[in-house]
Coordinates of C-alpha atoms in Angstrom, one line a residue:
Chain A
X868 CA -22.6 -154.5 -86.1
X869 CA -23.0 -158.6 -85.4
X870 CA -24.7 -157.5 -82.5
X871 CA -27.4 -155.1 -84.9
X872 CA -27.9 -158.8 -86.7
X873 CA -28.6 -160.6 -83.1
X874 CA -31.6 -158.0 -82.3
X875 CA -32.5 -158.2 -85.4
X876 CA -32.7 -161.5 -85.1
X877 CA -34.9 -161.4 -81.9
X878 CA -37.6 -159.1 -83.5
X879 CA -38.5 -161.4 -86.4
X880 CA -39.3 -164.2 -83.7
X881 CA -40.8 -161.5 -81.3
X882 CA -42.8 -160.7 -85.1
X883 CA -42.7 -164.8 -85.2
X884 CA -44.9 -164.6 -81.6
X885 CA -47.4 -162.0 -81.7
X886 CA -48.3 -162.3 -85.5
X887 CA -48.6 -165.5 -86.6
X888 CA -51.9 -167.9 -86.1
X889 CA -51.0 -171.7 -86.2
X890 CA -49.4 -173.0 -82.6
X891 CA -46.6 -174.7 -84.0
X892 CA -45.0 -171.4 -85.2
X893 CA -45.5 -169.9 -82.4
X894 CA -43.0 -171.3 -80.4
X895 CA -40.5 -171.7 -83.3
X896 CA -40.9 -168.0 -83.2
X897 CA -40.0 -168.8 -78.8
X898 CA -37.3 -170.6 -80.6
X899 CA -35.2 -167.6 -82.2
X900 CA -35.7 -165.1 -79.3
X901 CA -34.1 -167.5 -77.0
X902 CA -31.0 -168.7 -79.6
X903 CA -31.0 -164.4 -79.9
X904 CA -30.4 -163.7 -76.8
X905 CA -28.3 -167.3 -76.4
X906 CA -25.8 -166.3 -80.0
X907 CA -25.3 -162.2 -79.0
X908 CA -24.6 -163.5 -74.8
X909 CA -22.2 -165.4 -76.6
X910 CA -20.6 -162.9 -78.5
X911 CA -20.1 -160.0 -75.8
X912 CA -17.5 -162.9 -74.4
X913 CA -15.8 -164.0 -77.6
X914 CA -12.2 -162.8 -78.7
X915 CA -10.9 -163.4 -82.2
X916 CA -8.3 -165.3 -82.5
X917 CA -9.4 -165.8 -77.8
X918 CA -7.4 -168.2 -75.4
X919 CA -8.9 -170.8 -73.7
X920 CA -9.8 -169.1 -70.3
X921 CA -7.1 -171.3 -67.6
X922 CA -4.9 -169.4 -65.7
X923 CA -1.1 -171.8 -66.4
X924 CA 1.7 -171.8 -64.4
X925 CA 3.5 -170.5 -67.0
X926 CA 0.9 -168.4 -68.9
X927 CA 1.8 -164.7 -69.8
X928 CA -1.1 -163.2 -67.8
X929 CA -0.3 -160.1 -69.9
X930 CA -1.5 -161.2 -72.4
X931 CA -3.7 -163.2 -70.7
X932 CA -5.8 -159.9 -69.9
X933 CA -6.0 -159.5 -73.8
X934 CA -7.0 -162.1 -75.1
X935 CA -8.9 -164.6 -72.9
X936 CA -12.1 -165.4 -74.1
X937 CA -14.9 -164.2 -70.7
X938 CA -15.8 -168.3 -69.2
X939 CA -19.5 -166.2 -67.8
X940 CA -21.9 -166.5 -71.0
X941 CA -21.4 -169.5 -71.6
X942 CA -22.4 -170.6 -68.4
X943 CA -25.3 -168.5 -68.3
X944 CA -26.4 -169.8 -71.6
X945 CA -25.5 -173.2 -70.6
X946 CA -28.3 -173.1 -68.1
X947 CA -30.5 -171.0 -70.2
X948 CA -30.5 -173.4 -73.5
X949 CA -31.7 -175.9 -69.8
X950 CA -34.7 -173.8 -68.9
X951 CA -35.4 -172.9 -72.9
X952 CA -34.9 -177.0 -73.0
X953 CA -38.1 -177.1 -69.6
X954 CA -40.5 -174.7 -71.8
X955 CA -40.0 -175.8 -75.0
X956 CA -41.2 -179.8 -74.0
X957 CA -43.4 -177.9 -71.9
X958 CA -45.6 -175.7 -74.6
X959 CA -44.8 -178.7 -77.2
X960 CA -47.1 -180.2 -74.7
X961 CA -49.9 -178.3 -74.8
X962 CA -50.2 -177.0 -77.9
X963 CA -50.8 -181.5 -78.2
X964 CA -53.1 -182.0 -75.8
X965 CA -54.7 -178.5 -77.3
X966 CA -55.0 -180.6 -80.7
X967 CA -57.1 -183.3 -78.8
X968 CA -59.2 -181.1 -77.4
X969 CA -60.2 -178.6 -80.3
X970 CA -58.7 -180.7 -83.5
X971 CA -56.6 -177.2 -84.7
X972 CA -53.5 -175.5 -84.5
X973 CA -55.1 -172.7 -85.3
X974 CA -54.9 -169.9 -82.0
X975 CA -58.1 -167.8 -83.6
X976 CA -60.3 -171.0 -83.4
X977 CA -59.4 -171.2 -79.9
X978 CA -61.5 -169.4 -77.8
X979 CA -63.7 -171.2 -76.2
X980 CA -63.2 -169.0 -72.6
X981 CA -65.2 -165.6 -74.6
X982 CA -68.1 -167.4 -74.5
Chain B
X1028 CA -32.3 -168.0 -39.7
X1029 CA -28.5 -166.9 -41.4
X1030 CA -29.0 -169.8 -43.8
X1031 CA -30.9 -168.5 -46.7
X1032 CA -30.4 -170.9 -48.6
X1033 CA -33.6 -173.1 -47.0
X1034 CA -35.5 -171.1 -47.6
X1035 CA -35.0 -173.1 -51.3
X1036 CA -33.1 -175.4 -50.1
X1037 CA -35.8 -176.8 -48.5
X1038 CA -39.1 -176.7 -51.0
X1039 CA -36.7 -177.7 -54.1
X1040 CA -36.4 -180.9 -52.2
X1041 CA -39.6 -182.3 -50.9
X1042 CA -41.0 -181.0 -54.1
X1043 CA -38.6 -183.7 -55.8
X1044 CA -39.9 -186.1 -52.8
X1045 CA -43.6 -186.0 -53.5
X1046 CA -43.6 -188.2 -57.2
X1047 CA -40.8 -190.4 -55.3
X1048 CA -43.0 -191.6 -52.0
X1049 CA -46.3 -190.5 -52.4
X1050 CA -46.8 -194.1 -54.5
X1051 CA -46.0 -195.7 -50.6
X1052 CA -47.7 -193.2 -48.3
X1053 CA -50.6 -191.9 -50.1
X1054 CA -51.2 -189.4 -47.0
X1055 CA -47.6 -187.7 -48.0
X1056 CA -48.6 -185.4 -50.3
X1057 CA -51.2 -183.3 -48.1
X1058 CA -49.0 -183.5 -45.2
X1059 CA -45.6 -182.9 -46.3
X1060 CA -47.2 -179.5 -48.2
X1061 CA -48.4 -178.3 -45.2
X1062 CA -45.8 -178.7 -42.3
X1063 CA -43.1 -177.8 -44.6
X1064 CA -45.1 -174.5 -45.4
X1065 CA -45.7 -174.1 -42.6
X1066 CA -42.2 -174.6 -41.4
X1067 CA -41.1 -172.2 -43.5
X1068 CA -43.6 -169.4 -42.3
X1069 CA -42.1 -170.2 -39.2
X1070 CA -38.0 -169.3 -40.5
X1071 CA -39.6 -166.0 -42.9
X1072 CA -40.6 -164.9 -39.2
X1073 CA -37.2 -164.8 -38.3
X1074 CA -36.3 -163.0 -40.6
X1075 CA -37.9 -160.0 -39.5
X1076 CA -36.1 -156.5 -38.0
X1077 CA -32.7 -158.4 -39.4
X1078 CA -30.3 -157.8 -41.9
X1079 CA -28.2 -161.0 -43.4
X1080 CA -25.9 -161.5 -46.7
X1081 CA -25.8 -165.5 -46.9
X1082 CA -22.3 -166.2 -49.8
X1083 CA -23.2 -169.7 -52.2
X1084 CA -19.0 -171.1 -50.2
X1085 CA -18.3 -168.2 -49.1
X1086 CA -17.3 -166.8 -52.4
X1087 CA -17.2 -163.3 -51.3
X1088 CA -20.0 -160.1 -53.1
X1089 CA -19.0 -158.6 -56.4
X1090 CA -16.8 -162.9 -57.1
X1091 CA -19.5 -165.0 -55.5
X1092 CA -23.1 -165.9 -55.9
X1093 CA -25.1 -164.6 -52.8
X1094 CA -28.2 -164.4 -51.5
X1095 CA -29.7 -161.1 -49.7
X1096 CA -31.9 -160.0 -47.1
X1097 CA -33.3 -157.0 -45.7
X1098 CA -36.6 -155.6 -44.3
X1099 CA -38.5 -155.9 -47.9
X1100 CA -37.0 -158.9 -48.8
X1101 CA -38.0 -160.4 -45.5
X1102 CA -41.5 -158.7 -45.3
X1103 CA -42.4 -160.2 -49.1
X1104 CA -41.3 -163.6 -47.8
X1105 CA -43.7 -163.6 -44.9
X1106 CA -46.8 -163.3 -47.5
X1107 CA -44.8 -166.0 -50.2
X1108 CA -44.8 -168.4 -47.0
X1109 CA -47.9 -167.1 -45.5
X1110 CA -49.6 -167.3 -48.7
X1111 CA -48.2 -171.1 -49.5
X1112 CA -49.1 -172.3 -46.1
X1113 CA -53.3 -171.1 -46.7
X1114 CA -52.9 -173.1 -50.4
X1115 CA -51.4 -176.0 -49.2
X1116 CA -53.8 -176.9 -46.0
X1117 CA -56.9 -175.2 -48.5
X1118 CA -55.6 -177.1 -51.1
X1119 CA -56.4 -180.6 -49.5
X1120 CA -60.5 -181.1 -49.8
X1121 CA -60.8 -178.8 -51.8
X1122 CA -58.6 -180.9 -54.9
X1123 CA -60.0 -184.1 -53.6
X1124 CA -63.1 -183.4 -54.9
X1125 CA -62.5 -181.6 -58.0
X1126 CA -59.1 -182.7 -59.9
X1127 CA -56.9 -185.3 -59.9
X1128 CA -53.2 -186.3 -59.4
X1129 CA -52.9 -184.6 -55.9
X1130 CA -48.7 -185.6 -56.4
X1131 CA -48.6 -183.5 -59.1
X1132 CA -50.3 -180.9 -57.8
X1133 CA -48.3 -180.6 -54.7
X1134 CA -45.1 -180.9 -56.8
X1135 CA -46.0 -178.2 -59.2
X1136 CA -47.0 -175.5 -55.9
X1137 CA -43.6 -175.6 -54.0
X1138 CA -41.5 -175.4 -56.3
X1139 CA -43.5 -172.5 -57.5
X1140 CA -42.4 -171.4 -53.6
X1141 CA -39.1 -171.6 -54.3
X1142 CA -38.8 -169.8 -57.0
X1143 CA -40.7 -167.6 -56.1
X1144 CA -38.5 -167.1 -51.9
X1145 CA -35.7 -167.3 -54.3
X1146 CA -36.5 -164.4 -56.5
X1147 CA -37.0 -162.5 -53.2
X1148 CA -34.2 -163.4 -51.7
X1149 CA -31.6 -163.6 -54.8
X1150 CA -28.6 -159.9 -55.0
X1151 CA -27.7 -161.2 -58.5
X1152 CA -29.1 -160.2 -62.1
X1153 CA -28.9 -164.2 -63.7
X1154 CA -30.0 -165.8 -60.9
X1155 CA -33.1 -163.6 -60.8
X1156 CA -33.9 -164.5 -64.6
X1157 CA -33.4 -168.3 -63.2
X1158 CA -35.4 -168.8 -59.6
X1159 CA -38.2 -166.8 -61.8
X1160 CA -38.5 -169.3 -65.3
X1161 CA -39.2 -171.7 -62.4
X1162 CA -41.0 -170.3 -60.6
X1163 CA -42.7 -169.5 -64.1
X1164 CA -43.0 -172.7 -66.1
X1165 CA -43.9 -174.1 -62.7
X1166 CA -47.4 -172.5 -62.6
X1167 CA -48.3 -172.2 -66.7
X1168 CA -48.5 -176.2 -66.1
X1169 CA -50.8 -175.5 -62.5
X1170 CA -52.8 -173.0 -64.9
X1171 CA -53.6 -175.6 -66.9
X1172 CA -53.7 -178.2 -64.4
X1173 CA -57.1 -179.3 -65.1
X1174 CA -56.8 -180.6 -69.4
X1175 CA -59.7 -179.1 -70.0
X1176 CA -60.3 -177.3 -72.5
X1177 CA -59.6 -173.6 -71.2
X1178 CA -57.6 -174.3 -68.8
X1179 CA -55.5 -175.5 -71.9
X1180 CA -55.9 -172.4 -73.2
X1181 CA -55.5 -169.9 -70.5
X1182 CA -52.1 -171.7 -69.9
X1183 CA -51.1 -171.7 -73.6
X1184 CA -52.2 -167.9 -73.3
X1185 CA -50.8 -167.3 -69.9
X1186 CA -47.9 -169.4 -71.6
X1187 CA -47.0 -167.5 -74.4
X1188 CA -47.5 -163.5 -72.5
X1189 CA -45.3 -164.0 -69.7
X1190 CA -42.5 -166.5 -72.2
X1191 CA -42.4 -162.8 -74.1
X1192 CA -42.0 -160.6 -71.1
X1193 CA -39.4 -163.3 -69.8
X1194 CA -37.5 -163.6 -72.5
X1195 CA -37.4 -159.3 -72.5
X1196 CA -35.8 -159.6 -69.8
X1197 CA -32.8 -162.0 -70.2
X1198 CA -32.1 -159.3 -73.5
X1199 CA -32.6 -157.0 -70.7
X1200 CA -29.7 -158.6 -68.7
X1201 CA -28.0 -159.0 -71.1
X1202 CA -26.6 -155.8 -72.0
X1203 CA -25.9 -155.1 -68.8
X1204 CA -23.8 -157.6 -68.9
X1205 CA -22.0 -156.1 -72.0
X1206 CA -22.4 -152.8 -70.6
X1207 CA -21.2 -153.9 -66.9
X1208 CA -19.5 -157.3 -67.1
X1209 CA -20.8 -157.7 -63.9
X1210 CA -24.6 -159.1 -63.3
X1211 CA -23.9 -158.7 -59.2
X1212 CA -27.0 -156.3 -58.4
X1213 CA -24.9 -154.0 -55.7
X1214 CA -21.8 -154.4 -58.2
X1215 CA -24.1 -152.4 -61.1
X1216 CA -25.3 -149.8 -59.1
X1217 CA -20.8 -149.3 -58.7
X1218 CA -21.0 -148.9 -61.9
X1219 CA -23.3 -147.1 -62.6
X1220 CA -22.6 -145.0 -60.7
X1221 CA -18.8 -144.8 -61.8
X1222 CA -19.9 -144.7 -66.1
X1223 CA -22.9 -142.5 -65.7
X1224 CA -26.6 -143.5 -67.3
X1225 CA -26.1 -144.5 -70.7
X1226 CA -28.5 -145.2 -73.7
X1227 CA -28.0 -148.8 -73.1
X1228 CA -29.5 -148.7 -69.6
X1229 CA -32.3 -147.4 -70.5
X1230 CA -33.2 -149.4 -72.5
X1231 CA -33.0 -152.0 -70.2
X1232 CA -34.5 -150.5 -67.8
X1233 CA -37.4 -150.4 -70.3
X1234 CA -36.5 -154.1 -70.9
X1235 CA -37.2 -154.2 -67.3
X1236 CA -40.3 -153.0 -67.3
X1237 CA -42.0 -154.1 -69.6
X1238 CA -40.9 -157.9 -68.4
X1239 CA -41.0 -157.1 -64.7
X1240 CA -44.9 -154.6 -65.8
X1241 CA -45.9 -158.0 -67.8
X1242 CA -45.7 -160.3 -64.4
X1243 CA -47.4 -157.8 -62.3
X1244 CA -50.5 -157.1 -63.8
X1245 CA -49.7 -153.1 -64.8
X1246 CA -52.7 -151.8 -67.6
X1247 CA -51.7 -152.0 -71.5
X1248 CA -49.7 -156.1 -70.7
X1249 CA -52.8 -157.5 -68.1
X1250 CA -54.2 -159.7 -70.6
X1251 CA -52.9 -163.1 -69.5
X1252 CA -54.9 -162.3 -65.3
X1253 CA -58.3 -162.0 -66.0
X1254 CA -57.8 -166.3 -68.3
X1255 CA -55.4 -167.4 -65.9
X1256 CA -57.2 -166.9 -63.2
X1257 CA -60.3 -168.0 -63.9
X1258 CA -58.8 -171.1 -65.6
X1259 CA -56.5 -172.2 -62.4
X1260 CA -57.5 -174.4 -59.6
X1261 CA -58.8 -171.7 -56.5
X1262 CA -55.5 -172.1 -54.1
X1263 CA -53.7 -171.4 -57.4
X1264 CA -55.3 -168.3 -58.7
X1265 CA -54.6 -167.6 -54.1
X1266 CA -51.3 -168.4 -55.1
X1267 CA -50.8 -166.5 -57.6
X1268 CA -52.7 -163.1 -56.7
X1269 CA -51.1 -163.6 -53.7
X1270 CA -47.2 -164.6 -54.5
X1271 CA -46.6 -164.9 -57.5
X1272 CA -47.3 -161.1 -59.5
X1273 CA -45.5 -159.6 -56.4
X1274 CA -42.6 -161.0 -55.8
X1275 CA -42.2 -161.5 -59.4
X1276 CA -44.0 -158.6 -60.2
X1277 CA -43.9 -155.3 -58.3
X1278 CA -40.7 -156.6 -55.3
X1279 CA -38.1 -157.2 -59.0
X1280 CA -39.7 -153.8 -60.2
X1281 CA -39.7 -151.3 -56.7
X1282 CA -35.7 -153.8 -56.1
X1283 CA -34.5 -153.1 -59.5
X1284 CA -36.4 -148.9 -59.4
X1285 CA -35.1 -148.1 -55.9
X1286 CA -32.1 -149.6 -55.6
X1287 CA -30.5 -150.3 -58.6
X1288 CA -31.4 -147.8 -61.4
X1289 CA -32.4 -145.8 -58.9
X1290 CA -35.5 -142.8 -58.2
X1291 CA -36.3 -140.3 -60.9
X1292 CA -38.8 -138.0 -61.0
X1293 CA -39.8 -139.5 -64.8
X1294 CA -40.0 -143.0 -63.6
X1295 CA -41.9 -142.3 -60.9
X1296 CA -44.5 -140.3 -63.3
X1297 CA -44.5 -143.2 -65.1
X1298 CA -44.9 -145.2 -62.8
X1299 CA -48.3 -143.1 -60.8
X1300 CA -50.0 -143.0 -64.7
X1301 CA -49.3 -146.5 -65.0
X1302 CA -50.7 -146.9 -61.8
X1303 CA -54.4 -145.2 -62.4
X1304 CA -54.8 -146.9 -66.1
X1305 CA -54.6 -149.4 -64.2
X1306 CA -57.0 -148.7 -60.7
X1307 CA -59.5 -147.5 -63.1
X1308 CA -59.6 -149.5 -65.8
X1309 CA -59.1 -152.7 -64.0
X1310 CA -62.3 -151.7 -62.2
X1311 CA -64.2 -150.6 -64.5
X1312 CA -63.9 -154.0 -66.6
X1313 CA -64.5 -155.8 -63.0
X1314 CA -68.0 -153.9 -63.1
X1315 CA -69.4 -155.9 -66.6
X1316 CA -68.2 -159.9 -65.9
X1317 CA -69.8 -161.7 -64.6
X1318 CA -68.6 -164.6 -63.2
X1319 CA -66.8 -165.1 -59.7
X1320 CA -63.1 -165.5 -60.3
X1321 CA -63.3 -163.5 -63.6
X1322 CA -64.5 -160.8 -61.3
X1323 CA -61.8 -161.0 -58.7
X1324 CA -58.6 -161.0 -61.7
X1325 CA -59.8 -157.6 -62.3
X1326 CA -61.1 -156.6 -59.1
X1327 CA -56.7 -157.7 -59.1
X1328 CA -55.2 -155.3 -61.9
X1329 CA -57.4 -152.9 -60.2
X1330 CA -55.4 -152.9 -56.9
X1331 CA -51.7 -153.6 -58.6
X1332 CA -52.4 -150.6 -60.2
X1333 CA -52.9 -148.6 -55.6
X1334 CA -48.9 -150.8 -55.0
X1335 CA -48.1 -149.5 -58.1
X1336 CA -49.6 -146.0 -57.1
X1337 CA -48.1 -145.4 -53.9
X1338 CA -44.5 -147.0 -54.9
X1339 CA -44.9 -144.2 -57.5
X1340 CA -44.9 -141.4 -55.2
X1341 CA -41.7 -141.8 -53.9
X1342 CA -41.6 -141.0 -50.8
X1343 CA -41.4 -142.5 -47.5
X1344 CA -45.3 -142.4 -47.2
X1345 CA -45.7 -144.0 -49.8
X1346 CA -43.7 -146.7 -50.4
X1347 CA -45.7 -147.3 -46.7
X1348 CA -48.6 -147.4 -48.5
X1349 CA -47.4 -149.5 -51.4
X1350 CA -45.8 -152.2 -48.8
X1351 CA -48.4 -151.5 -46.5
X1352 CA -51.3 -152.4 -49.7
X1353 CA -49.1 -154.5 -51.2
X1354 CA -49.5 -156.7 -47.6
X1355 CA -53.3 -156.4 -47.4
X1356 CA -53.9 -157.6 -51.2
X1357 CA -52.8 -160.4 -50.5
X1358 CA -54.1 -160.8 -47.2
X1359 CA -58.1 -160.0 -49.2
X1360 CA -57.0 -161.3 -52.0
X1361 CA -56.3 -165.0 -51.1
X1362 CA -59.3 -164.3 -49.1
X1363 CA -61.6 -164.2 -51.9
X1364 CA -59.7 -167.1 -54.2
X1365 CA -61.5 -169.4 -51.0
X1366 CA -63.9 -167.7 -51.0
X1367 CA -64.6 -168.8 -54.8
X1368 CA -63.2 -171.4 -54.3
X1369 CA -65.5 -172.9 -51.8
X1370 CA -68.5 -171.8 -53.4
X1371 CA -67.1 -174.0 -56.5
X1372 CA -66.8 -177.0 -54.0
X1373 CA -70.5 -176.7 -52.4
X1374 CA -72.1 -175.9 -56.0
X1375 CA -70.1 -176.2 -59.0
X1376 CA -70.5 -173.3 -60.2
X1377 CA -69.2 -169.8 -60.6
X1378 CA -71.5 -168.0 -62.6
X1379 CA -73.0 -165.0 -60.7
X1380 CA -76.9 -165.3 -62.4
X1381 CA -77.4 -169.4 -61.6
X1382 CA -76.3 -168.9 -57.7
X1383 CA -78.0 -167.7 -55.3
X1384 CA -78.8 -167.2 -51.0
X1385 CA -75.6 -169.3 -50.0
X1386 CA -75.5 -166.9 -46.3
X1387 CA -77.8 -169.3 -44.7
X1388 CA -75.9 -172.4 -45.7
X1389 CA -72.4 -171.6 -45.6
X1390 CA -72.1 -169.0 -42.5
X1391 CA -68.5 -169.4 -42.7
X1392 CA -67.9 -168.8 -45.7
X1393 CA -69.8 -165.6 -46.1
X1394 CA -68.8 -164.1 -42.9
X1395 CA -65.9 -164.2 -44.5
X1396 CA -66.0 -163.4 -48.5
X1397 CA -68.4 -160.4 -46.2
X1398 CA -65.2 -158.9 -43.8
X1399 CA -63.2 -159.6 -47.0
X1400 CA -65.4 -156.8 -49.2
X1401 CA -65.7 -154.8 -46.5
X1402 CA -61.3 -154.6 -46.2
X1403 CA -60.6 -154.4 -49.5
X1404 CA -63.6 -151.6 -50.7
X1405 CA -62.3 -149.4 -47.8
X1406 CA -64.3 -149.4 -44.4
X1407 CA -63.2 -147.9 -42.1
X1408 CA -62.3 -150.7 -38.8
X1409 CA -60.1 -153.8 -41.8
X1410 CA -56.7 -153.2 -42.7
X1411 CA -57.8 -152.2 -46.6
X1412 CA -59.0 -148.9 -45.4
X1413 CA -55.6 -148.2 -43.9
X1414 CA -53.4 -148.5 -46.8
X1415 CA -55.8 -146.9 -49.1
X1416 CA -55.7 -143.8 -46.9
X1417 CA -51.6 -143.6 -47.0
X1418 CA -50.9 -144.3 -49.8
X1419 CA -54.1 -141.4 -50.0
X1420 CA -52.8 -138.8 -48.3
X1421 CA -49.1 -139.8 -49.9
X1422 CA -50.5 -139.2 -53.1
X1423 CA -51.8 -135.4 -51.4
X1424 CA -48.8 -134.6 -49.9
X1425 CA -46.1 -135.0 -52.6
X1426 CA -48.7 -132.5 -54.9
X1427 CA -50.8 -135.0 -57.2
X1428 CA -55.0 -134.1 -56.2
X1429 CA -55.8 -135.5 -60.0
X1430 CA -53.7 -138.7 -57.7
X1431 CA -55.8 -138.8 -55.3
X1432 CA -58.7 -138.1 -56.8
X1433 CA -58.3 -141.6 -59.6
X1434 CA -57.9 -143.8 -56.7
X1435 CA -61.3 -142.3 -54.0
X1436 CA -63.0 -143.3 -57.6
X1437 CA -61.5 -146.4 -58.0
X1438 CA -61.9 -147.6 -54.5
X1439 CA -65.6 -146.9 -54.8
X1440 CA -66.3 -147.9 -57.9
X1441 CA -65.0 -151.8 -56.0
X1442 CA -67.6 -151.4 -53.5
X1443 CA -69.7 -151.7 -56.0
X1444 CA -69.1 -154.7 -57.6
X1445 CA -68.3 -156.6 -54.4
X1446 CA -71.7 -155.1 -53.2
X1447 CA -72.5 -156.6 -56.3
X1448 CA -71.1 -159.8 -55.9
X1449 CA -72.9 -159.8 -51.6
X1450 CA -75.8 -159.7 -53.9
X1451 CA -76.0 -162.8 -55.8
X1452 CA -74.2 -165.0 -54.3
X1453 CA -74.4 -164.2 -50.7
X1454 CA -77.6 -162.5 -50.2
X1455 CA -80.1 -162.5 -52.7
X1456 CA -79.9 -164.4 -55.6
X1457 CA -79.0 -163.7 -60.0
X1458 CA -81.8 -164.5 -62.3
X1459 CA -80.7 -168.3 -63.4
X1460 CA -81.0 -169.6 -59.8
X1461 CA -82.3 -172.6 -59.5
X1462 CA -83.8 -172.9 -56.2
X1463 CA -83.5 -177.1 -55.8
X1464 CA -79.6 -177.1 -56.7
X1465 CA -78.6 -176.0 -53.6
X1466 CA -81.0 -176.9 -50.9
X1467 CA -78.1 -180.5 -50.5
X1468 CA -75.5 -177.6 -50.0
X1469 CA -73.5 -177.4 -47.1
X1470 CA -70.4 -175.4 -45.5
X1471 CA -66.9 -175.9 -46.2
X1472 CA -64.6 -179.3 -44.4
X1473 CA -63.3 -178.3 -42.1
X1474 CA -59.1 -176.9 -42.8
X1475 CA -61.0 -175.2 -45.5
X1476 CA -62.4 -173.1 -42.8
X1477 CA -59.3 -173.0 -40.9
X1478 CA -57.9 -171.4 -43.6
X1479 CA -60.7 -169.0 -44.7
X1480 CA -61.2 -167.6 -40.8
X1481 CA -57.7 -167.2 -40.0
X1482 CA -57.7 -164.9 -43.4
X1483 CA -60.8 -163.1 -42.3
X1484 CA -58.7 -163.3 -38.9
X1485 CA -55.3 -161.4 -40.2
X1486 CA -57.7 -158.8 -42.0
X1487 CA -59.6 -158.2 -39.1
X1488 CA -57.1 -156.8 -37.2
X1489 CA -53.9 -155.9 -39.7
X1490 CA -54.7 -152.1 -39.7
X1491 CA -53.5 -152.1 -36.2
X1492 CA -50.2 -152.6 -38.1
X1493 CA -50.2 -149.7 -39.2
X1494 CA -49.8 -147.6 -35.8
X1495 CA -46.3 -146.0 -35.9
X1496 CA -47.1 -145.2 -39.8
X1497 CA -43.0 -145.5 -41.0
X1498 CA -41.6 -145.9 -37.9
X1499 CA -43.9 -149.6 -37.1
X1500 CA -44.3 -152.9 -38.5
X1501 CA -43.2 -151.7 -41.8
X1502 CA -40.4 -148.5 -41.3
X1503 CA -37.1 -151.7 -42.3
X1504 CA -38.5 -151.9 -45.4
X1505 CA -39.6 -148.1 -46.0
X1506 CA -35.5 -148.0 -44.9
X1507 CA -35.0 -150.7 -47.2
X1508 CA -36.7 -148.8 -50.1
X1509 CA -35.7 -145.1 -49.3
X1510 CA -32.5 -145.5 -48.7
X1511 CA -32.1 -146.1 -52.1
X1512 CA -28.5 -147.2 -54.1
X1513 CA -26.1 -146.2 -52.3
X1514 CA -27.7 -147.8 -49.0
X1515 CA -28.0 -151.2 -51.3
X1516 CA -24.9 -150.7 -51.9
X1517 CA -23.6 -150.6 -48.1
X1518 CA -25.8 -154.0 -47.1
X1519 CA -24.8 -155.7 -49.6
X1520 CA -20.6 -154.7 -49.6
X1521 CA -20.5 -153.9 -45.9
X1522 CA -19.3 -151.0 -44.6

């Protein structure tokens, strides 16, 4: 159920990217897409009342195996947030430069390549 | 050459060294990037006919991160680093005249090479995603490098389309991780064999097909190609056409199809139909173009169709044709983009109607573009003929005569639009041609000439690589792919 909601969030982001005409809204669409996948990954590793995935001398291994949280998705999400930040900065920089050149954020008016 | 991490460490280190050092040493960006890419090219030649696994920090395969080197990846390494070296040589004079800020340019170029080498070598899905992002973010910036309104527009379009594809890939990786709890590609294969193919795996494959198909410029996903290629500086267009769409698109798609998900009849049909659509639509669109680089971009789409068609046939001969055409295409395509760069360097113009009579003024450019033209349209002694011939024979052997027919028609169309380039740029002239503009045009500087000549010679003698067929130079590549999933597991985990 939660996974379905993640997927719906992804599709909302896709809708924002493909159907909106304002560059800022397109960028927001990308953010929604990225966060939906990140959320999905985090939920994959999540367990209700889970324990920290660190083995200590007095840890009961049977309990640990069933209850520990998966740490790998968290590392992946961390990296994905960093790359997402890099792309976001590039997108915003491009948007500012485009605004300087065209005087608008509307992508339908940016059609000098076709002329 | 067992330390595969050098392919990533060296260019990344130099990429970050350039902005630090170059304020004092003005010659550093030019010299260091050319030397480094040449060294990487020598390293990649050393990997030929060599198989090994590099374990990060000594952790074995399913737990640790690994780099895998086999026939296919070593061939791709050679292609990518050769084109990278040529692009660096060509950039020395080209960037001096047309653009500013060389240090940022070389920094980004080396980061693109880092990312491509990483994608080729990695044996792990999430690392592949990271290297993909490195190469792509640097290439977004390179496409918009001129910062004119058209460059920025093309860069934004390229960014939007490729970011959608990237998130599709990311979602596919997340789904596979959720299903099998592993990211190592060979481990995923064993899991698929154990649990069977279910709807999650199929959905992940569809996401991967769309994502990597976008990067490989297959037809319904090709919209970014013409704009990005036209707006980028010529060496970057050459690197995009010769390296990025091959290593990030075709290579990963084929690695996943043949070695991870396994080739089946449905996937083969998918590849063949998309390939034919790319060949015909790309060629037809190219016929109507009047911009030199935009024409080359559509030509690129058309030839990616041949490569996909060759791989999609599934037989060893088809794979050989696909790989050989991939190799040839990266050679003559970079050569053509360098030619367009030379023309732009001398005349400042890429409109076919306004150009003309450059064959006497620029003999090296003219002859090398003629060689690329013969090679790409399949005139016998040059390399393009042999690879197209192998693909067509393989299509007939695989019982798909209509695919072979479409491939021949696409080849004839290629001949037509390249005859147009030769007629309007080099031998005849366009209708808006002005005689006074070409008076003081000279041949391009010597370093640019060197890269043109090297690629032209490689195009001329490249046909010799076809000797031996499936057991020849490309034998290890064909074995790596045709061996399928089981061979890949054996390679990674050891027999």
